[in-house]
Amino acid sequence: MRDYSLLGEDGRQAVANGLSTATWYQPDIPRKRLKELMQRSDGPAIRDTAIWLAVLVATGVIGALTWFSWISVVAFVVYGVMYGSASDSRWHECGHGTAFKTRWMNTVVYQLACFMVMRNPTVWRWSHARHHTDTIIVGRDPEVLFTRPPKLFALAKNIFALSEIRPLGFAMFRHAAGRLNAGERSFIPETVNRAAFTAARIWLAIYAVVAALCVVFHSIVPAMLVGLPKLYGAWHMVLCGMLQHGGLAENVLDHRLNSRTVYMNRASRFVYWNMNYHVEHHLFPMVPFHALPRLHEELKAELPVPTNGFVGGFRELVPALLKQRTDPDYNIPRFLPNGTRLEVPVPTSQQTETTQ
């Protein structure tokens, strides 16, 4: 069993072996071209945010006015994905500060999206910074989704956020009470603690109002609009998230070995905000979402062959997870377009055992 906690032995070994805050592989790209791709712009994000909010308002109104009809079912299916899944990519990109060129726009959308996906804006800003610094390094990355051996039942439940809603809810109450756990304190500066606590208290007040409205109107419609979409609309976010790193190598310093790029349809790319280009995002996280397809074209000769769609992704992922139940060291092999296999380095501890 591996210790994925942030204060355990695996984390200490990662630091001792030079895997923490290390130098990662980076492909060769002309500096001028990279600078062009990193240019920020308000236009694409304003357009997409206007569409996102318009769809949310329209489907929310239709769903509420036609409640308990087939029309409301369709409306809330779309509303749920816009609320419970699209918000995940929005907090992510705005958290990087790259979605918009204008800083306050990033801040506003980030705060809104964090509330919708129930991720404390302060905690997750620092958590995600650690995720990029120590991507899938056991005991260092707080955002590892797939532990080894994998917990398949918990993964299946999480299609509707059933595995994460409880810890997220407890975290919100804990933060509202003015407390961080030991793991959070390991990566969050004390100077921002108050912001984390304030956000949680505001959220609790909003949820209290929603609960009161449900009681007053004898209806769950207010909760269908605020709160419950985190559950019934999370499935697209979860499916995309599983493909980001699932089945790939741990404890390596090459994002080509631990991240996956997936070709997706246009609708999913809108919801996911181009995070399906996930290898590219980890290689150059300051490239805005709208430039990731161009970055992909620039680098694809040096990156593993992308996976084709959700079907292709899960055809690759599911057998790997089943194999990792009995062989936790198994990793899905990655191949460059020219057929060259990218080799996973032997961990330092195994090299030592072989030498002895």
Short mmCIF file of C-alpha atoms in Angstrom, two decimals:
data_model
loop_
_atom_site.label_atom_id
_atom_site.label_comp_id
_atom_site.label_asym_id
_atom_site.label_seq_id
_atom_site.Cartn_x
_atom_site.Cartn_y
_atom_site.Cartn_z
CA MET A 1 0.00 0.00 0.00
CA ARG A 2 1.21 3.48 -0.84
CA ASP A 3 0.77 6.43 1.49
CA TYR A 4 -0.87 9.23 -0.47
CA SER A 5 -1.29 11.48 2.57
CA LEU A 6 0.74 14.68 2.48
CA LEU A 7 2.50 13.95 5.77
CA GLY A 8 3.42 10.30 5.30
CA GLU A 9 6.53 8.28 4.54
CA ASP A 10 6.03 8.25 0.76
CA GLY A 11 6.05 12.03 0.72
CA ARG A 12 9.26 12.14 2.75
CA GLN A 13 10.83 9.61 0.37
CA ALA A 14 9.78 11.70 -2.62
CA VAL A 15 11.58 14.70 -1.18
CA ALA A 16 14.66 12.60 -0.34
CA ASN A 17 14.72 11.16 -3.88
CA GLY A 18 14.56 14.59 -5.53
CA LEU A 19 11.03 14.17 -6.90
CA SER A 20 9.59 17.23 -5.15
CA THR A 21 9.85 20.67 -6.78
CA ALA A 22 12.12 19.01 -9.36
CA THR A 23 13.00 19.93 -12.93
CA TRP A 24 10.53 18.39 -15.39
CA TYR A 25 10.97 17.39 -19.00
CA GLN A 26 10.11 20.17 -21.43
CA PRO A 27 9.93 19.83 -25.21
CA ASP A 28 11.90 22.10 -27.48
CA ILE A 29 9.74 24.98 -28.69
CA PRO A 30 11.02 28.32 -30.04
CA ARG A 31 10.84 30.96 -27.35
CA LYS A 32 9.13 33.42 -29.68
CA ARG A 33 6.41 30.92 -30.59
CA LEU A 34 5.80 30.03 -26.93
CA LYS A 35 5.49 33.71 -26.08
CA GLU A 36 2.87 34.08 -28.82
CA LEU A 37 0.88 31.13 -27.46
CA MET A 38 1.01 32.52 -23.93
CA GLN A 39 -0.64 35.80 -24.94
CA ARG A 40 -3.80 36.35 -22.89
CA SER A 41 -7.04 37.72 -24.30
CA ASP A 42 -10.43 38.61 -22.81
CA GLY A 43 -12.34 37.83 -26.01
CA PRO A 44 -12.57 33.99 -26.02
CA ALA A 45 -13.28 33.77 -22.30
CA ILE A 46 -15.94 36.53 -22.38
CA ARG A 47 -17.66 34.77 -25.29
CA ASP A 48 -17.61 31.37 -23.59
CA THR A 49 -18.63 32.76 -20.20
CA ALA A 50 -21.58 34.61 -21.75
CA ILE A 51 -22.73 31.39 -23.44
CA TRP A 52 -22.19 29.39 -20.25
CA LEU A 53 -24.20 31.79 -18.07
CA ALA A 54 -26.93 32.20 -20.71
CA VAL A 55 -27.41 28.43 -20.94
CA LEU A 56 -27.46 28.20 -17.14
CA VAL A 57 -30.13 30.89 -16.81
CA ALA A 58 -32.27 29.59 -19.69
CA THR A 59 -32.25 25.94 -18.64
CA GLY A 60 -32.67 26.86 -14.97
CA VAL A 61 -35.76 28.96 -15.70
CA ILE A 62 -37.24 26.32 -18.02
CA GLY A 63 -36.55 23.54 -15.54
CA ALA A 64 -38.13 25.47 -12.65
CA LEU A 65 -41.22 26.56 -14.61
CA THR A 66 -41.90 23.09 -16.03
CA TRP A 67 -40.93 21.20 -12.85
CA PHE A 68 -41.83 17.54 -12.77
CA SER A 69 -42.29 17.23 -16.51
CA TRP A 70 -40.09 15.64 -19.19
CA ILE A 71 -39.16 19.12 -20.34
CA SER A 72 -37.76 19.88 -16.89
CA VAL A 73 -35.74 16.64 -16.97
CA VAL A 74 -34.03 17.67 -20.19
CA ALA A 75 -33.53 21.24 -18.94
CA PHE A 76 -31.97 20.10 -15.66
CA VAL A 77 -29.70 17.58 -17.41
CA VAL A 78 -28.18 20.47 -19.38
CA TYR A 79 -28.27 22.79 -16.36
CA GLY A 80 -26.52 20.19 -14.23
CA VAL A 81 -23.64 19.77 -16.67
CA MET A 82 -23.21 23.54 -16.97
CA TYR A 83 -23.29 23.88 -13.17
CA GLY A 84 -21.59 20.72 -11.91
CA SER A 85 -19.07 20.10 -14.70
CA ALA A 86 -18.38 23.30 -16.65
CA SER A 87 -17.72 25.09 -13.36
CA ASP A 88 -14.81 22.71 -12.71
CA SER A 89 -12.89 23.80 -15.79
CA ARG A 90 -13.77 27.45 -15.14
CA TRP A 91 -12.32 27.50 -11.60
CA HIS A 92 -9.30 25.68 -12.95
CA GLU A 93 -8.47 28.07 -15.78
CA CYS A 94 -9.36 31.23 -13.88
CA GLY A 95 -7.29 29.93 -10.96
CA HIS A 96 -4.31 29.86 -13.28
CA GLY A 97 -5.12 33.47 -14.18
CA THR A 98 -4.96 32.69 -17.90
CA ALA A 99 -8.62 32.52 -18.97
CA PHE A 100 -9.07 36.29 -19.14
CA LYS A 101 -6.47 38.97 -19.66
CA THR A 102 -8.29 41.21 -17.17
CA ARG A 103 -7.49 40.13 -13.62
CA TRP A 104 -10.82 40.95 -11.98
CA MET A 105 -12.67 38.88 -14.56
CA ASN A 106 -10.58 35.86 -13.64
CA THR A 107 -11.31 36.53 -9.96
CA VAL A 108 -15.08 36.86 -10.36
CA VAL A 109 -15.51 33.71 -12.47
CA TYR A 110 -13.09 31.82 -10.22
CA GLN A 111 -15.07 32.64 -7.08
CA LEU A 112 -18.40 31.75 -8.70
CA ALA A 113 -17.13 28.49 -10.18
CA CYS A 114 -15.47 27.44 -6.92
CA PHE A 115 -18.79 27.84 -5.12
CA MET A 116 -20.60 25.80 -7.76
CA VAL A 117 -18.12 22.92 -7.59
CA MET A 118 -17.74 23.24 -3.78
CA ARG A 119 -13.99 23.79 -3.81
CA ASN A 120 -12.75 26.40 -1.39
CA PRO A 121 -11.15 29.11 -3.55
CA THR A 122 -8.15 29.62 -1.26
CA VAL A 123 -7.49 25.96 -0.44
CA TRP A 124 -7.78 24.83 -4.04
CA ARG A 125 -5.63 27.62 -5.44
CA TRP A 126 -2.74 26.37 -3.32
CA SER A 127 -3.65 22.71 -3.74
CA HIS A 128 -3.54 23.09 -7.50
CA ALA A 129 -0.23 24.90 -7.37
CA ARG A 130 1.20 21.87 -5.54
CA HIS A 131 -0.45 19.57 -8.11
CA HIS A 132 1.48 21.28 -10.89
CA THR A 133 4.73 21.35 -8.93
CA ASP A 134 4.57 17.67 -7.91
CA THR A 135 2.20 16.10 -10.43
CA ILE A 136 1.20 12.54 -9.37
CA ILE A 137 4.14 12.34 -6.95
CA VAL A 138 2.92 10.02 -4.19
CA GLY A 139 2.68 11.81 -0.85
CA ARG A 140 3.17 15.24 -2.39
CA ASP A 141 0.30 15.78 -4.86
CA PRO A 142 -2.98 16.52 -2.98
CA GLU A 143 -5.08 15.95 -6.12
CA VAL A 144 -4.29 12.30 -6.91
CA LEU A 145 -7.55 10.69 -8.04
CA PHE A 146 -6.32 7.12 -8.57
CA THR A 147 -4.57 5.49 -5.65
CA ARG A 148 -2.91 2.09 -6.04
CA PRO A 149 -4.41 -0.39 -5.80
CA PRO A 150 -7.39 1.57 -7.17
CA LYS A 151 -10.64 1.83 -5.21
CA LEU A 152 -13.02 0.93 -8.02
CA PHE A 153 -16.29 1.18 -6.07
CA ALA A 154 -15.44 4.68 -4.85
CA LEU A 155 -14.52 5.70 -8.41
CA ALA A 156 -17.84 4.38 -9.74
CA LYS A 157 -19.82 6.20 -7.02
CA ASN A 158 -18.09 9.43 -7.90
CA ILE A 159 -19.79 9.59 -11.31
CA PHE A 160 -22.37 11.61 -9.37
CA ALA A 161 -19.81 13.08 -6.94
CA LEU A 162 -20.97 10.67 -4.21
CA SER A 163 -17.42 9.90 -3.09
CA GLU A 164 -16.26 13.50 -2.82
CA ILE A 165 -19.38 15.29 -1.60
CA ARG A 166 -18.92 14.12 2.00
CA PRO A 167 -15.28 15.25 2.40
CA LEU A 168 -16.06 18.50 0.59
CA GLY A 169 -19.03 19.13 2.88
CA PHE A 170 -17.04 18.34 6.02
CA ALA A 171 -14.23 20.59 4.76
CA MET A 172 -16.68 23.47 4.28
CA PHE A 173 -17.92 23.16 7.88
CA ARG A 174 -14.35 22.79 9.16
CA HIS A 175 -13.19 25.88 7.27
CA ALA A 176 -16.23 27.83 8.45
CA ALA A 177 -15.20 26.91 12.00
CA GLY A 178 -11.76 28.39 11.33
CA ARG A 179 -9.74 25.18 11.02
CA LEU A 180 -7.45 23.68 8.39
CA ASN A 181 -6.31 20.07 8.63
CA ALA A 182 -2.64 19.10 8.84
CA GLY A 183 -2.39 18.29 5.14
CA GLU A 184 -3.82 21.66 4.13
CA ARG A 185 -1.47 23.47 6.48
CA SER A 186 1.45 21.80 4.70
CA PHE A 187 0.83 23.76 1.48
CA ILE A 188 -1.32 26.80 2.42
CA PRO A 189 0.43 29.93 3.77
CA GLU A 190 -0.99 31.15 7.08
CA THR A 191 -1.46 34.62 5.59
CA VAL A 192 -4.40 33.43 3.46
CA ASN A 193 -6.21 31.36 6.11
CA ARG A 194 -8.79 34.06 6.83
CA ALA A 195 -9.85 34.17 3.16
CA ALA A 196 -10.48 30.42 3.20
CA PHE A 197 -12.60 30.69 6.36
CA THR A 198 -14.59 33.69 5.08
CA ALA A 199 -15.50 31.93 1.82
CA ALA A 200 -16.75 28.86 3.70
CA ARG A 201 -18.93 30.99 5.99
CA ILE A 202 -20.49 32.81 3.03
CA TRP A 203 -21.19 29.49 1.33
CA LEU A 204 -22.88 28.07 4.42
CA ALA A 205 -25.10 31.15 4.59
CA ILE A 206 -26.12 30.68 0.93
CA TYR A 207 -26.91 27.00 1.45
CA ALA A 208 -28.95 27.90 4.55
CA VAL A 209 -31.03 30.31 2.47
CA VAL A 210 -31.56 27.65 -0.21
CA ALA A 211 -32.67 25.12 2.43
CA ALA A 212 -35.08 27.68 3.90
CA LEU A 213 -36.58 28.36 0.47
CA CYS A 214 -37.14 24.63 -0.02
CA VAL A 215 -39.08 24.54 3.27
CA VAL A 216 -41.07 27.70 2.53
CA PHE A 217 -42.11 26.58 -0.97
CA HIS A 218 -42.43 22.87 -0.08
CA SER A 219 -40.25 22.11 -3.10
CA ILE A 220 -36.74 20.96 -3.89
CA VAL A 221 -36.54 23.25 -6.91
CA PRO A 222 -34.32 25.81 -5.10
CA ALA A 223 -31.87 22.98 -4.30
CA MET A 224 -32.11 21.73 -7.90
CA LEU A 225 -30.81 25.16 -8.90
CA VAL A 226 -28.18 25.62 -6.17
CA GLY A 227 -26.40 22.73 -4.49
CA LEU A 228 -27.78 19.51 -5.97
CA PRO A 229 -26.33 20.17 -9.46
CA LYS A 230 -22.96 19.45 -7.87
CA LEU A 231 -24.21 15.85 -7.67
CA TYR A 232 -26.42 15.25 -10.69
CA GLY A 233 -24.31 17.33 -13.06
CA ALA A 234 -20.83 16.09 -12.08
CA TRP A 235 -20.65 13.10 -14.43
CA HIS A 236 -18.98 14.93 -17.35
CA MET A 237 -16.38 16.48 -15.04
CA VAL A 238 -15.66 13.09 -13.44
CA LEU A 239 -15.30 11.23 -16.75
CA CYS A 240 -12.90 13.90 -18.02
CA GLY A 241 -10.99 13.93 -14.74
CA MET A 242 -10.49 10.17 -14.80
CA LEU A 243 -8.76 10.44 -18.16
CA GLN A 244 -6.35 13.18 -17.09
CA HIS A 245 -3.88 10.89 -15.31
CA GLY A 246 -5.64 7.56 -14.75
CA GLY A 247 -3.56 4.40 -15.27
CA LEU A 248 -0.42 6.37 -16.04
CA ALA A 249 2.91 6.53 -14.22
CA GLU A 250 3.48 7.84 -10.71
CA ASN A 251 6.69 9.40 -9.42
CA VAL A 252 8.11 10.45 -12.78
CA LEU A 253 9.34 13.85 -13.96
CA ASP A 254 7.90 13.70 -17.47
CA HIS A 255 4.30 14.78 -18.03
CA ARG A 256 4.19 12.66 -21.17
CA LEU A 257 4.23 9.62 -18.87
CA ASN A 258 1.68 10.75 -16.28
CA SER A 259 -0.82 12.86 -18.26
CA ARG A 260 -3.13 12.10 -21.18
CA THR A 261 -4.34 14.15 -24.14
CA VAL A 262 -7.73 13.07 -25.50
CA TYR A 263 -9.39 14.19 -28.72
CA MET A 264 -12.95 15.24 -27.81
CA ASN A 265 -16.03 16.58 -29.56
CA ARG A 266 -16.68 20.31 -29.63
CA ALA A 267 -19.41 20.26 -26.97
CA SER A 268 -17.18 18.44 -24.49
CA ARG A 269 -14.31 20.77 -25.27
CA PHE A 270 -16.59 23.72 -24.45
CA VAL A 271 -17.61 22.21 -21.13
CA TYR A 272 -14.03 21.11 -20.39
CA TRP A 273 -12.47 24.33 -21.74
CA ASN A 274 -9.88 22.42 -23.79
CA MET A 275 -8.39 20.67 -20.76
CA ASN A 276 -8.53 17.49 -22.85
CA TYR A 277 -5.13 18.74 -24.09
CA HIS A 278 -3.83 17.77 -20.69
CA VAL A 279 -0.23 16.89 -21.47
CA GLU A 280 0.17 20.25 -23.15
CA HIS A 281 -1.44 22.03 -20.20
CA HIS A 282 0.95 20.45 -17.70
CA LEU A 283 3.98 21.15 -19.88
CA PHE A 284 3.07 24.83 -20.26
CA PRO A 285 0.37 25.73 -17.70
CA MET A 286 0.49 29.44 -18.51
CA VAL A 287 -0.79 28.90 -22.06
CA PRO A 288 -4.50 29.97 -22.09
CA PHE A 289 -7.21 27.40 -22.80
CA HIS A 290 -8.00 28.85 -26.24
CA ALA A 291 -4.38 28.40 -27.39
CA LEU A 292 -4.02 24.76 -26.30
CA PRO A 293 -5.11 23.29 -29.68
CA ARG A 294 -2.40 25.37 -31.37
CA LEU A 295 0.14 24.31 -28.75
CA HIS A 296 -0.86 20.70 -29.42
CA GLU A 297 -0.16 21.09 -33.14
CA GLU A 298 3.19 22.66 -32.33
CA LEU A 299 4.29 19.80 -30.05
CA LYS A 300 2.47 16.67 -31.21
CA ALA A 301 5.55 15.07 -32.82
CA GLU A 302 7.18 15.02 -29.36
CA LEU A 303 4.12 13.90 -27.38
CA PRO A 304 2.40 10.51 -27.01
CA VAL A 305 -0.26 9.63 -29.56
CA PRO A 306 -3.53 11.18 -28.25
CA THR A 307 -6.42 8.98 -27.19
CA ASN A 308 -9.54 9.10 -29.37
CA GLY A 309 -12.58 10.21 -27.37
CA PHE A 310 -14.17 8.90 -24.20
CA VAL A 311 -14.63 5.42 -25.63
CA GLY A 312 -10.96 5.13 -26.56
CA GLY A 313 -9.93 6.58 -23.23
CA PHE A 314 -11.91 4.13 -21.13
CA ARG A 315 -10.94 1.18 -23.31
CA GLU A 316 -7.41 2.01 -22.26
CA LEU A 317 -8.16 3.00 -18.66
CA VAL A 318 -10.48 0.27 -17.37
CA PRO A 319 -8.21 -2.73 -18.15
CA ALA A 320 -5.29 -0.83 -16.61
CA LEU A 321 -7.21 -0.20 -13.38
CA LEU A 322 -8.20 -3.86 -13.17
CA LYS A 323 -4.57 -4.89 -13.67
CA GLN A 324 -3.36 -2.40 -11.04
CA ARG A 325 -5.54 -4.13 -8.44
CA THR A 326 -3.05 -7.00 -8.41
CA ASP A 327 -0.03 -5.24 -9.93
CA PRO A 328 0.16 -1.70 -8.50
CA ASP A 329 3.40 -1.04 -10.41
CA TYR A 330 1.72 -1.44 -13.81
CA ASN A 331 1.57 1.69 -15.99
CA ILE A 332 -0.09 2.15 -19.37
CA PRO A 333 2.74 2.34 -21.95
CA ARG A 334 3.09 5.61 -23.87
CA PHE A 335 4.31 5.78 -27.46
CA LEU A 336 5.48 8.71 -29.57
CA PRO A 337 4.01 9.14 -33.08
CA ASN A 338 7.16 7.53 -34.58
CA GLY A 339 6.53 4.36 -32.56
CA THR A 340 9.18 4.98 -29.88
CA ARG A 341 8.09 3.84 -26.44
CA LEU A 342 8.66 6.29 -23.60
CA GLU A 343 10.36 4.42 -20.79
CA VAL A 344 9.34 4.88 -17.15
CA PRO A 345 12.48 5.33 -15.01
CA VAL A 346 13.10 2.70 -12.33
CA PRO A 347 12.42 4.24 -8.88
CA THR A 348 15.52 4.97 -6.81
CA SER A 349 14.48 2.43 -4.13
CA GLN A 350 14.26 -0.35 -6.73
CA GLN A 351 17.61 0.58 -8.21
CA THR A 352 19.14 0.29 -4.74
CA GLU A 353 17.57 -3.14 -4.16
CA THR A 354 18.84 -4.38 -7.55
CA THR A 355 22.37 -3.16 -6.77
CA GLN A 356 22.35 -4.90 -3.42
#
